[in-house]
Short mmCIF file of C-alpha atoms and ligand atoms in Angstrom, two decimals:
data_model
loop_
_atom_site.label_atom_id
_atom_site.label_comp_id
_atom_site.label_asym_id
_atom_site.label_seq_id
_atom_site.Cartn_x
_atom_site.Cartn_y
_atom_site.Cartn_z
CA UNK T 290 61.03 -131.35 17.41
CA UNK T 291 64.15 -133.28 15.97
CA UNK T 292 65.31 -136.64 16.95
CA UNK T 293 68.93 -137.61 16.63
CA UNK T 294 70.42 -140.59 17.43
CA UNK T 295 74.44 -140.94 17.07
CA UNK T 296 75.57 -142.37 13.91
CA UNK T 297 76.65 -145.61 13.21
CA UNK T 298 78.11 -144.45 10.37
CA UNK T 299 80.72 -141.60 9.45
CA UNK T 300 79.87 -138.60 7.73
CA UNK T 301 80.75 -138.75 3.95
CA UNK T 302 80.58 -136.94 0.92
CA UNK T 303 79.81 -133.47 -0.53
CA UNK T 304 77.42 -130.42 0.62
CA UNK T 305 77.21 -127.06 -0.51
CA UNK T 306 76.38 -124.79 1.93
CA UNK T 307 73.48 -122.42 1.76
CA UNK T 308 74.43 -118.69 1.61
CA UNK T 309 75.97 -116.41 3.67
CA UNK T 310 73.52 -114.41 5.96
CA UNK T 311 75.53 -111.56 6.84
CA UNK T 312 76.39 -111.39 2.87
CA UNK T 313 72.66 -111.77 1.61
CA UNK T 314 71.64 -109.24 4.09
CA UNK T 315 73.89 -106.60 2.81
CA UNK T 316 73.45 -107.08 -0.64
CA UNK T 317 69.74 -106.99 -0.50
CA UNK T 318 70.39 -103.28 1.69
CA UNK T 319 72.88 -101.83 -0.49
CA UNK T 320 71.43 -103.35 -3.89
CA UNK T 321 68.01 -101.06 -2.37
CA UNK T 322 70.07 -98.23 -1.97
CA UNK T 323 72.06 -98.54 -5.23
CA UNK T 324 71.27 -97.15 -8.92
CA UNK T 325 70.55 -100.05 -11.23
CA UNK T 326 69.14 -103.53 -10.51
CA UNK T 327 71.28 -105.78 -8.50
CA UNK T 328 71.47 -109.55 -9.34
CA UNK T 329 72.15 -111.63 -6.17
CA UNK T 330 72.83 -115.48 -6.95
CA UNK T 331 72.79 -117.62 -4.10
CA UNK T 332 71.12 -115.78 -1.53
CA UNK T 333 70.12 -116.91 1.84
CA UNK T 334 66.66 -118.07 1.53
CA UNK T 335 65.59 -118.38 4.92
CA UNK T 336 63.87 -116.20 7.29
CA UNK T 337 65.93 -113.82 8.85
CA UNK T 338 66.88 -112.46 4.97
CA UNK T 339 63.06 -112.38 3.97
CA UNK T 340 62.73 -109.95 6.97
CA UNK T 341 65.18 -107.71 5.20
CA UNK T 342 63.65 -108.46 2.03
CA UNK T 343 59.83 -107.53 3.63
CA UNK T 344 60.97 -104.72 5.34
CA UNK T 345 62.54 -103.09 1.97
CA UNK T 346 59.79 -103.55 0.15
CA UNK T 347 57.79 -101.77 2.73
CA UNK T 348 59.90 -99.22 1.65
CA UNK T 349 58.94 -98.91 -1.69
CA UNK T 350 61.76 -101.38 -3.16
CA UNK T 351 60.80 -103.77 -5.83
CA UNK T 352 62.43 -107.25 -4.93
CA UNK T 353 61.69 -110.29 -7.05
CA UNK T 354 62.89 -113.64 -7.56
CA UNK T 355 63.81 -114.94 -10.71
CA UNK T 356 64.48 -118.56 -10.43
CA UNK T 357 67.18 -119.16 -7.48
CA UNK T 358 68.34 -115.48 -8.26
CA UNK T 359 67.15 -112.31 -6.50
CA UNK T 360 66.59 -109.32 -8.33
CA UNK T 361 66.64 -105.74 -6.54
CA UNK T 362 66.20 -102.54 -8.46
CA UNK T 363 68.01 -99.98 -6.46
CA UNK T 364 66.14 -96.46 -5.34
CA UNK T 365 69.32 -94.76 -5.84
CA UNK T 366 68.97 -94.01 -1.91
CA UNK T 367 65.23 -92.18 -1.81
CA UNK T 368 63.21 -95.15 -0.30
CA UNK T 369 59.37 -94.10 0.66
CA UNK T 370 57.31 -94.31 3.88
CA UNK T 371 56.27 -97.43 4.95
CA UNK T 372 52.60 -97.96 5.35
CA UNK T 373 53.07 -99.41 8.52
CA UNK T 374 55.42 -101.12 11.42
CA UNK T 375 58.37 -102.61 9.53
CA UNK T 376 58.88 -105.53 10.93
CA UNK T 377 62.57 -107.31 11.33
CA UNK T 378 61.11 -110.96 12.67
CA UNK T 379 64.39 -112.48 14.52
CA UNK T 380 66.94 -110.39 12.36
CA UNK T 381 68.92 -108.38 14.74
CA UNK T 382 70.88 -107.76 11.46
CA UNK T 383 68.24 -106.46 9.65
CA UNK T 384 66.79 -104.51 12.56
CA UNK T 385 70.10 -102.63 13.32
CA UNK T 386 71.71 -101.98 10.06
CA UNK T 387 67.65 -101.03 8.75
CA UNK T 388 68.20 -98.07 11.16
CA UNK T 389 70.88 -96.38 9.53
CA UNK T 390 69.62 -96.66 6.53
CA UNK T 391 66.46 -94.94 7.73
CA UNK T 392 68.67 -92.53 9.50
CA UNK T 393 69.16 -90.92 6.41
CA UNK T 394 65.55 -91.34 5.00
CA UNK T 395 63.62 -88.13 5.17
CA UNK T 396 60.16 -89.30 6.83
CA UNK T 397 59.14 -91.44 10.02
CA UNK T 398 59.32 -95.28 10.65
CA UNK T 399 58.27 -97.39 13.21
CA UNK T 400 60.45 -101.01 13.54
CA UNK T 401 59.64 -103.92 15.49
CA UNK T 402 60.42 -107.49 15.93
CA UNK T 403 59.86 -111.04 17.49
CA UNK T 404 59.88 -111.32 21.30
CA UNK T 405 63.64 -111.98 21.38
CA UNK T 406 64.12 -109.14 19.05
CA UNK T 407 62.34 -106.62 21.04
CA UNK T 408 64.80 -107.49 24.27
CA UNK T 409 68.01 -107.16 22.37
CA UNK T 410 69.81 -104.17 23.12
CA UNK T 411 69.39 -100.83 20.36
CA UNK T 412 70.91 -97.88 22.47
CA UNK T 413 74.49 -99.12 20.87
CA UNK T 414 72.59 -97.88 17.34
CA UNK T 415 70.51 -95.45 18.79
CA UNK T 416 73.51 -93.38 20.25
CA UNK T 417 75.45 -92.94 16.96
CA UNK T 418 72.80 -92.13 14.85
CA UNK T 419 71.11 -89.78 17.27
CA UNK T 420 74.64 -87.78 16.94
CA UNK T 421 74.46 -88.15 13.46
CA UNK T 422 71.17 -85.98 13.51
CA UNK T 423 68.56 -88.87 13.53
CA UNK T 424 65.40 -88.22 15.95
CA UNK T 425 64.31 -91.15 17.59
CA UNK T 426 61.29 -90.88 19.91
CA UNK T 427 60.90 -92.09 23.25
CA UNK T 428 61.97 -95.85 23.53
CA UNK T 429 63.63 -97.76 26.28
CA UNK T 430 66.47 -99.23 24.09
CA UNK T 431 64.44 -101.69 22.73
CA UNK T 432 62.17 -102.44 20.09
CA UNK T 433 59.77 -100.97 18.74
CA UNK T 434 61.35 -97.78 18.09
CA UNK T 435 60.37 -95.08 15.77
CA UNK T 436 62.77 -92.74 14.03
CA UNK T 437 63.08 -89.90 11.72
CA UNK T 438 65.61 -89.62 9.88
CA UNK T 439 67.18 -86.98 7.40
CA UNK T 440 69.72 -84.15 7.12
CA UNK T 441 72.71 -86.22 8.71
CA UNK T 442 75.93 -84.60 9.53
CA UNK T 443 79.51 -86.71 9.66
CA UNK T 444 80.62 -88.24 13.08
CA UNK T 445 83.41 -89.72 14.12
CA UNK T 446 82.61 -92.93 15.92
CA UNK T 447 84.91 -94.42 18.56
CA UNK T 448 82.82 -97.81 18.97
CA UNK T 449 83.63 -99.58 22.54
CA UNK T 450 82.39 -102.75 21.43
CA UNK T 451 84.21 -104.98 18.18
CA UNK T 452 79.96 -105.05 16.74
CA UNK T 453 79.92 -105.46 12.54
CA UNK T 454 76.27 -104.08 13.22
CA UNK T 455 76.98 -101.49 15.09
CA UNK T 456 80.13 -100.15 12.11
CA UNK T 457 77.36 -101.49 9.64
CA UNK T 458 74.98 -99.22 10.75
CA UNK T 459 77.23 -95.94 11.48
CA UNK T 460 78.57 -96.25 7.98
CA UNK T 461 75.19 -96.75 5.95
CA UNK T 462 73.88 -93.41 7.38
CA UNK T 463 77.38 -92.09 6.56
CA UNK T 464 76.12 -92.80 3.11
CA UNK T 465 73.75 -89.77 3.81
CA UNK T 466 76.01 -87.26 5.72
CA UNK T 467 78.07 -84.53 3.71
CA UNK T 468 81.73 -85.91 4.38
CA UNK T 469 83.86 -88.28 5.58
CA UNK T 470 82.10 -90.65 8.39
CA UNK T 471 84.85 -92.47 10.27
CA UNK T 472 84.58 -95.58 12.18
CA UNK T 473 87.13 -96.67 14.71
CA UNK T 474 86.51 -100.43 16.47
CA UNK T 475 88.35 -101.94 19.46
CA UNK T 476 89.21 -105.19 17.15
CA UNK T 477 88.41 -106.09 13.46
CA UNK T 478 84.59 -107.36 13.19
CA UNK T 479 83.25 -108.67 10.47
CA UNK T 480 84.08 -106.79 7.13
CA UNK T 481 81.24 -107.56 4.74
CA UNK T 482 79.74 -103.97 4.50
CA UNK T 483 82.89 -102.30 3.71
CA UNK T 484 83.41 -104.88 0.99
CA UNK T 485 80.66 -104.63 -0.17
CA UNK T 486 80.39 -101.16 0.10
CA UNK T 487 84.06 -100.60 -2.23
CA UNK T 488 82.42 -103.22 -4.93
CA UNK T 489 79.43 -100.80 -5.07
CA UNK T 490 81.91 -97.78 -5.74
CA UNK T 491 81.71 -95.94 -2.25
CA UNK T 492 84.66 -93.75 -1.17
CA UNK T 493 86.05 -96.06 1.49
CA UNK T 494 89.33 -96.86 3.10
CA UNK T 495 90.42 -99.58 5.74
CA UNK T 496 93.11 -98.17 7.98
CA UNK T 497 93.45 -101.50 10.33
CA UNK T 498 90.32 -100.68 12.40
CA UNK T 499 89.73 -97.28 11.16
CA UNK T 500 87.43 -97.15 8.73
CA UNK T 501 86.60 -94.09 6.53
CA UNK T 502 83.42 -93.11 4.15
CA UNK T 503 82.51 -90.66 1.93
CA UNK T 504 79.04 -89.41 2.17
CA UNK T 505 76.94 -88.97 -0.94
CA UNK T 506 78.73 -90.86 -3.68
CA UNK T 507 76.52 -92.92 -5.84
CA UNK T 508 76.50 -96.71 -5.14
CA UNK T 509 76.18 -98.90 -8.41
CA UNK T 510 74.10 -102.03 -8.08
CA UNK T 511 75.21 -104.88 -10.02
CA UNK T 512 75.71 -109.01 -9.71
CA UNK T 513 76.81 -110.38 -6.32
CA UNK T 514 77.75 -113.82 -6.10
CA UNK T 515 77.26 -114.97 -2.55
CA UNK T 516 79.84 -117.70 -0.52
CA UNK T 517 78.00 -120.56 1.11
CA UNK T 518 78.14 -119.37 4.91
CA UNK T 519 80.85 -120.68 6.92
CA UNK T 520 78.36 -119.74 10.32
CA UNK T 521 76.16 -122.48 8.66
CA UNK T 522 78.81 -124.88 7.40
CA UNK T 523 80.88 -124.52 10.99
CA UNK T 524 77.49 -127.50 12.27
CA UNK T 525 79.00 -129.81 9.86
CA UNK T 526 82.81 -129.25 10.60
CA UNK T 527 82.36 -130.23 13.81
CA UNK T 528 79.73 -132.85 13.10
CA UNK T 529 82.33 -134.44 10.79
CA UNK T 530 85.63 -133.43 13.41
CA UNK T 531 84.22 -135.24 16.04
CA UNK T 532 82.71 -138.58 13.95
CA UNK T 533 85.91 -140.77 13.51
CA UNK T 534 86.29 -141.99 9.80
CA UNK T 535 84.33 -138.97 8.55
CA UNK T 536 85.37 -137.39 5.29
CA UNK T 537 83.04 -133.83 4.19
CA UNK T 538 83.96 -131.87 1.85
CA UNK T 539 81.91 -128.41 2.51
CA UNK T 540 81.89 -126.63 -1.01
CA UNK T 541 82.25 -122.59 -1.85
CA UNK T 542 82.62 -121.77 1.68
CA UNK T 543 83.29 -117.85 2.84
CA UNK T 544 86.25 -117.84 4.78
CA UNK T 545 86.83 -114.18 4.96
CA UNK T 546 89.52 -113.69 7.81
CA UNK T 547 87.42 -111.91 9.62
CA UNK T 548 84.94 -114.67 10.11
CA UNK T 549 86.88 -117.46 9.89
CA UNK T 550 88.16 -118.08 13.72
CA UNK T 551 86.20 -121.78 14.30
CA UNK T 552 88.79 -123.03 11.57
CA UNK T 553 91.53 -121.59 13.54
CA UNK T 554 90.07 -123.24 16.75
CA UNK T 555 89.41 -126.62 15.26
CA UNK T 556 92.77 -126.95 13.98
CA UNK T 557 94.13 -125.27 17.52
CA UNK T 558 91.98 -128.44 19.14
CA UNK T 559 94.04 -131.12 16.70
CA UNK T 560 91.13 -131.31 14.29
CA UNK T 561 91.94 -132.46 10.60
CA UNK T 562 90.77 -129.32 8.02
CA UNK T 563 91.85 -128.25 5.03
CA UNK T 564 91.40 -125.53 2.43
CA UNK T 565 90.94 -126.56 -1.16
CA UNK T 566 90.27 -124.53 -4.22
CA UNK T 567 90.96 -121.11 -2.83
CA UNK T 568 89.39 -118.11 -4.79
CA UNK T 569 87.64 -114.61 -4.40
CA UNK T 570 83.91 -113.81 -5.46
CA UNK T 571 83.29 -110.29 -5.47
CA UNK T 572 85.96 -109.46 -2.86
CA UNK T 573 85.12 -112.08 -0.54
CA UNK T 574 87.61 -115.39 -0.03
CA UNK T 575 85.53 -118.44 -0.94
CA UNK T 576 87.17 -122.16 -0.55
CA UNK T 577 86.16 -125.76 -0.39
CA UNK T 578 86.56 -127.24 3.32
CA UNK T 579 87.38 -130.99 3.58
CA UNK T 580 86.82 -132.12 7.10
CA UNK T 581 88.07 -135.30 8.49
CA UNK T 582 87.25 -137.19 11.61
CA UNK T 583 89.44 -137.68 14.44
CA UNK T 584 89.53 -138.97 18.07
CA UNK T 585 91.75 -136.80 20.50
CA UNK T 586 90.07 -133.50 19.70
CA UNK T 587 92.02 -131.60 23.04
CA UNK T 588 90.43 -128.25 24.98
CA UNK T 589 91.75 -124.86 24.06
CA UNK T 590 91.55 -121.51 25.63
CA UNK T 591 89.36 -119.12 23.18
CA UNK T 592 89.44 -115.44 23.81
CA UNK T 593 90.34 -111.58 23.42
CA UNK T 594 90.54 -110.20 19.53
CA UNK T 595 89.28 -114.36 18.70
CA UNK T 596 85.97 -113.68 19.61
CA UNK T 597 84.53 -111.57 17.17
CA UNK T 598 85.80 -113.80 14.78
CA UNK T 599 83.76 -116.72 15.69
CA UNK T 600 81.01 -115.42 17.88
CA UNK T 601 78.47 -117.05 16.01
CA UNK T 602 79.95 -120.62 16.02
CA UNK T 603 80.51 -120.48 20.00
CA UNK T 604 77.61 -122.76 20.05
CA UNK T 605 79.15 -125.45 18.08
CA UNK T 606 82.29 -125.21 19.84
CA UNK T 607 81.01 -125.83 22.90
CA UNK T 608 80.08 -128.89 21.51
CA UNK T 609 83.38 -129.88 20.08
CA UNK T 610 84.65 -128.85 23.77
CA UNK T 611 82.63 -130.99 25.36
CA UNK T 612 83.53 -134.26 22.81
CA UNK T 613 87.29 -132.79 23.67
CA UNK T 614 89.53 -133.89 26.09
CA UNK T 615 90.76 -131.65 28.70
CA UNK T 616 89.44 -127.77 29.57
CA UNK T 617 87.98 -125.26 26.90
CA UNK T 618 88.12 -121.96 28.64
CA UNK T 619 85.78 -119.27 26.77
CA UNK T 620 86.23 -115.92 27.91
CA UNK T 621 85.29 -112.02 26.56
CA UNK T 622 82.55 -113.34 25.10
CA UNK T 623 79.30 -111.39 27.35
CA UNK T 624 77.86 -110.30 23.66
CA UNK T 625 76.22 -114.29 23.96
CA UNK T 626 73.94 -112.51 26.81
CA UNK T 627 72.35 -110.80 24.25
CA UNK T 628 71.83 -113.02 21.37
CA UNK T 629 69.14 -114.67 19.81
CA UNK T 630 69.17 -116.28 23.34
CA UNK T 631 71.19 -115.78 26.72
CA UNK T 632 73.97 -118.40 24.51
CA UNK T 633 75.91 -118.73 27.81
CA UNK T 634 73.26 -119.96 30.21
CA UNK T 635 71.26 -121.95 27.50
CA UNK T 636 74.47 -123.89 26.54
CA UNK T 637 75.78 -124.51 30.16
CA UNK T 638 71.58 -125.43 31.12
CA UNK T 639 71.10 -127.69 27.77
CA UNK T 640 74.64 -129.59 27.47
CA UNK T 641 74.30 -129.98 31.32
CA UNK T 642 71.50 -132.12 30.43
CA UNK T 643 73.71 -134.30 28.23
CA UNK T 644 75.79 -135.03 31.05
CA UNK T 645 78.40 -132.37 29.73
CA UNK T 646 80.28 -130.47 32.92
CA UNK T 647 79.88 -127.27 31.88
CA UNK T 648 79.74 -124.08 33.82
CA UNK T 649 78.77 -120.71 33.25
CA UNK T 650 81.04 -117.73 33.81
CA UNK T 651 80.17 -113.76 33.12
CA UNK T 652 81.51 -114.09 30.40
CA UNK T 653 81.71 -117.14 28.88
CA UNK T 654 82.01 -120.78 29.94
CA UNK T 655 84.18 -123.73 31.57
CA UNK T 656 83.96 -126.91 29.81
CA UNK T 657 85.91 -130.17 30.97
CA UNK T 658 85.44 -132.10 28.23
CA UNK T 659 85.69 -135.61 28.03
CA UNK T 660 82.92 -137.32 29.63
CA UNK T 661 80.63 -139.62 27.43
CA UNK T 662 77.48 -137.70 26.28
CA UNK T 663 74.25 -138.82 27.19
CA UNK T 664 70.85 -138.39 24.90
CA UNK T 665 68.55 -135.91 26.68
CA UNK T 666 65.60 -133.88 25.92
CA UNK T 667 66.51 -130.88 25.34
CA UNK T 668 65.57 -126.98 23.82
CA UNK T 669 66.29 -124.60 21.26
CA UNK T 670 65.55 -122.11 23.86
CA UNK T 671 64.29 -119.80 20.62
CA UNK T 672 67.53 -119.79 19.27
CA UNK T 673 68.50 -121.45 15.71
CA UNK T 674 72.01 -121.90 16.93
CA UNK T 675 71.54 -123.50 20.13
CA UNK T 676 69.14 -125.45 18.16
CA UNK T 677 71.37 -126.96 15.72
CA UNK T 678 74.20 -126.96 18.15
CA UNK T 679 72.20 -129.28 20.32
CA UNK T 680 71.31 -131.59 17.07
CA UNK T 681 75.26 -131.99 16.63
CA UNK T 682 75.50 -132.98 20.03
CA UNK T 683 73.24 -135.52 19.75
CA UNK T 684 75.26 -137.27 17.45
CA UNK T 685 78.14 -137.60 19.59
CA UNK T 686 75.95 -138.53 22.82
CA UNK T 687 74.82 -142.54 23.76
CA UNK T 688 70.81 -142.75 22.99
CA UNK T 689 68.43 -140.38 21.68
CA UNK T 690 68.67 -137.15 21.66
CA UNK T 691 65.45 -134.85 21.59
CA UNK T 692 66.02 -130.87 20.65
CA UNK T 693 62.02 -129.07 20.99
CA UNK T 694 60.83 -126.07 19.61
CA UNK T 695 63.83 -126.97 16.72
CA UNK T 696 61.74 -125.03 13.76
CA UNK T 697 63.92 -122.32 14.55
CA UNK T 698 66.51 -123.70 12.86
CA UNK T 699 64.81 -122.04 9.95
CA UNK T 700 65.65 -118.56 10.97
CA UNK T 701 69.51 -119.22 9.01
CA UNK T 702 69.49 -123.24 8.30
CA UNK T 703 66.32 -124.33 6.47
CA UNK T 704 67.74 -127.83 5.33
CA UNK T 705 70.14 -128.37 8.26
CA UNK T 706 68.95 -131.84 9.48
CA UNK T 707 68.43 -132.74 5.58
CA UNK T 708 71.78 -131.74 4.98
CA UNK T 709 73.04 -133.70 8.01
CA UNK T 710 71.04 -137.05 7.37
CA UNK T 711 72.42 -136.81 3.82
CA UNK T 712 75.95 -137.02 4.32
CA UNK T 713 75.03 -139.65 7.58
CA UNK T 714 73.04 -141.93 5.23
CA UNK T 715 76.01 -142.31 2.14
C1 LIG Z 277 76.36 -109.85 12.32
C2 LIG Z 277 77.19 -109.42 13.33
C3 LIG Z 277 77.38 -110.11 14.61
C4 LIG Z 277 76.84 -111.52 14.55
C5 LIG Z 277 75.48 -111.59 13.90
C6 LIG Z 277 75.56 -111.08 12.47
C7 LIG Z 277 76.27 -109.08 11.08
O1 LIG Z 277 76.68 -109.41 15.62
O2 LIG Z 277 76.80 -112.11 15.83
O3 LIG Z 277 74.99 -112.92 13.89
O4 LIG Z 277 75.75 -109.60 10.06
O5 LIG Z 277 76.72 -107.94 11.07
P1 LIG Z 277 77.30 -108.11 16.38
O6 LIG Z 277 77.53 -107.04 15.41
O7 LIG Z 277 76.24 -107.71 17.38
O8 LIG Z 277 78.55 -108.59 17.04
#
């Protein structure tokens, strides 16, 4: 359990912001599936990216650390059966893009997961891949499923849903088909993989949302410098937005456009951001994010081609809808359903209980913002978002503020509330 209790203070000072999980997962996949050893310095060290890690090694890969650096030496795409269930934890990352990889691996796997992993939809993966040539046995959609993977032929794949896992997935058993795998989304997801994926030497071109692979090429591991991740650092801008007087500076933040919707939002609301130091690592834009507090944050409408581009910071949003004055409409944004939690009805149930008037849609949610928070007890509901979501709440709300079951927060943020208290206490 964490206690928070609203500041008395502004937030002040300097934080870097631990690495980007989306980034750390890839890097770790295609540094497996590269020739060479691939240096990755400032990776994610938190749970969800040592289920990737686990799961690889299960595979035969050799993954060590070596000081804050990880060190993968790459199987040149030949991994080896796994002994037993692989198991992805809470990483529905690491559980869907694992599958294409093993789509293209000649021998059978069985992959599991937590209890919120094993309700989280897989048909979306299991569809594509099953054209590709991939034999999955019986399953219901969900985890565990076992697959067997190996001679893969091309598809073209129309996705209906803007899902960087599902594009991630397609493409890395593309790696394994003879020809050109193409990948067509609704709206830009995240981009990471086919980054990633040109910085590792892979025939790949970006045709707006039309994206294009060439099976079989050799990937080349090498270093990968990873961007502090702006899902992580997106607690803090809004911890700092809505705390008048605050001044953060977030450092060597990824603010890859297609990712980077919560700074378009916050600035949308009226709240003070700016981007300093502007550069590329790898191919990925990296900046410093100072954050000031203000009062007369005001609602917003968030929606359509948006979401994908902030999906993961809805949480915090909420949040900074609910300190906001005025209506925050959030809309297209069903994928919360199947999160780490339900997002939509653990939001609308947990802020309720801050005295927050929030309602629940299909797909999204109604907030009139405005109203005074209130401490609470309140819960994670399982979900390291909500979790930390509910923390940043708490500093905006009169009285204490009680999040349970708040070791979650490990799962993508181990160090939040020392981060938080650290920049509270200056
Ligand atoms: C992720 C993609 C998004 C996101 C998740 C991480 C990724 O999920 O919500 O936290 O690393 O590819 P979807 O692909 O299901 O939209």
């Amino acid at each position: 359990m964490i206690i928070i209790t609203s500041p008395r203070e502004k937030l002040a000072g300097e934080l870097t912001i631990p690495g980007d999980k989306s980034i750390t997962h890839r890097a770790i996949m295609l540094g497996a599936l590269a020739r060479g050893v691939t240096e990755i310095r400032g990776f994610l060290d938190a749970e969800d990216c040592w289920s990737t890690v686990n799961c690889l090694r299960a595979l035969g890969v050799k993954i060590t650390l070596k000081g804050r650096r990880l060190l993968v030496e790459g199987r040149n795409k030949k991994l080896t059966e796994p002994a037993g269930k692989l198991d992805a934890g809470n990483s529905g990352t690491t559980a869907r893009l694992l599958l294409g990889i093993l789509a293209g691996q000649d021998f059978r796997a069985t992959l599991s997961g937590d209890r919120s992993l094993q309700q989280r939809p897989m048909k979306r993966i299991i569809d594509p891949l099953r054209q590709m040539g991939a034999d999955f046995e019986d399953n219901e959609g969900t985890l565990p499923i076992s697959i067997r993977g190996g001679k893969l032929q091309p598809i073209s794949f129309k996705s209906p849903r803007a899902s960087a896992q599902v594009k991630s997935a397609v493409l890395l058993a593309g790696l394994f088909a003879d020809g050109a795998t193409v990948v067509e989304e609704p709206s830009r997801s995240r981009n990471h993989t086919e980054l990633m994926l040109s910085r590792f030497g892979a025939g790949i071109r970006v045709d707006d949302n039309r994206i294009t692979l060439q099976g079989r090429t050799v990937l080349k591991g090498g270093p990968v410098r990873i961007p502090g991740d702006i899902s992580a650092a997106a607690f803090l801008m809004v911890a700092a937005a809505i705390t008048p007087g605050s001044e953060l500076l977030l450092k060597d933040v990824g603010v890859n456009p297609t990712r980077s919707g919560v700074i378009d939002v916050l600035l949308e609301m009226g709240a003070s951001l700016e981007l300093q130091q502007e550069k590329t690592w790898g191919r990925e834009p990296v900046a410093d994010i100072m954050v000031k507090g203000n009062t007369g944050l005001k609602g917003v409408k968030i929606g359509g081609e948006m979401i994908p581009r902030l999906i993961d910071e809805i949480p915090v949003l909420a949040v900074a809808a609910a300190v906001a004055e005025g209506k925050t409409i959030i809309s297209d944004a069903s994928e919360l359903r199947v999160k780490e939690s339900d997002r939509i009805s653990a939001l609308a149930g947990e802020l309720k209980k801050m005295g927050v008037r929030i309602e629940e849609t299909d797909d999204g949610l109604v907030i009139e913002g405005g109203e005074k928070l209130q401490g609470a007890d309140v819960q994670s509901c399982g979900d390291h978002r909500v979790a930390m979501a509910l923390a940043v709440a708490g500093l905006a709300a009169e009285g204490e503020t009680a999040v349970s079951d708040a070791e979650v927060i490990n799962i993508s943020f181990p160090g939040f509330m020392q981060a938080l208290r650290s920049v509270i206490d200056n």
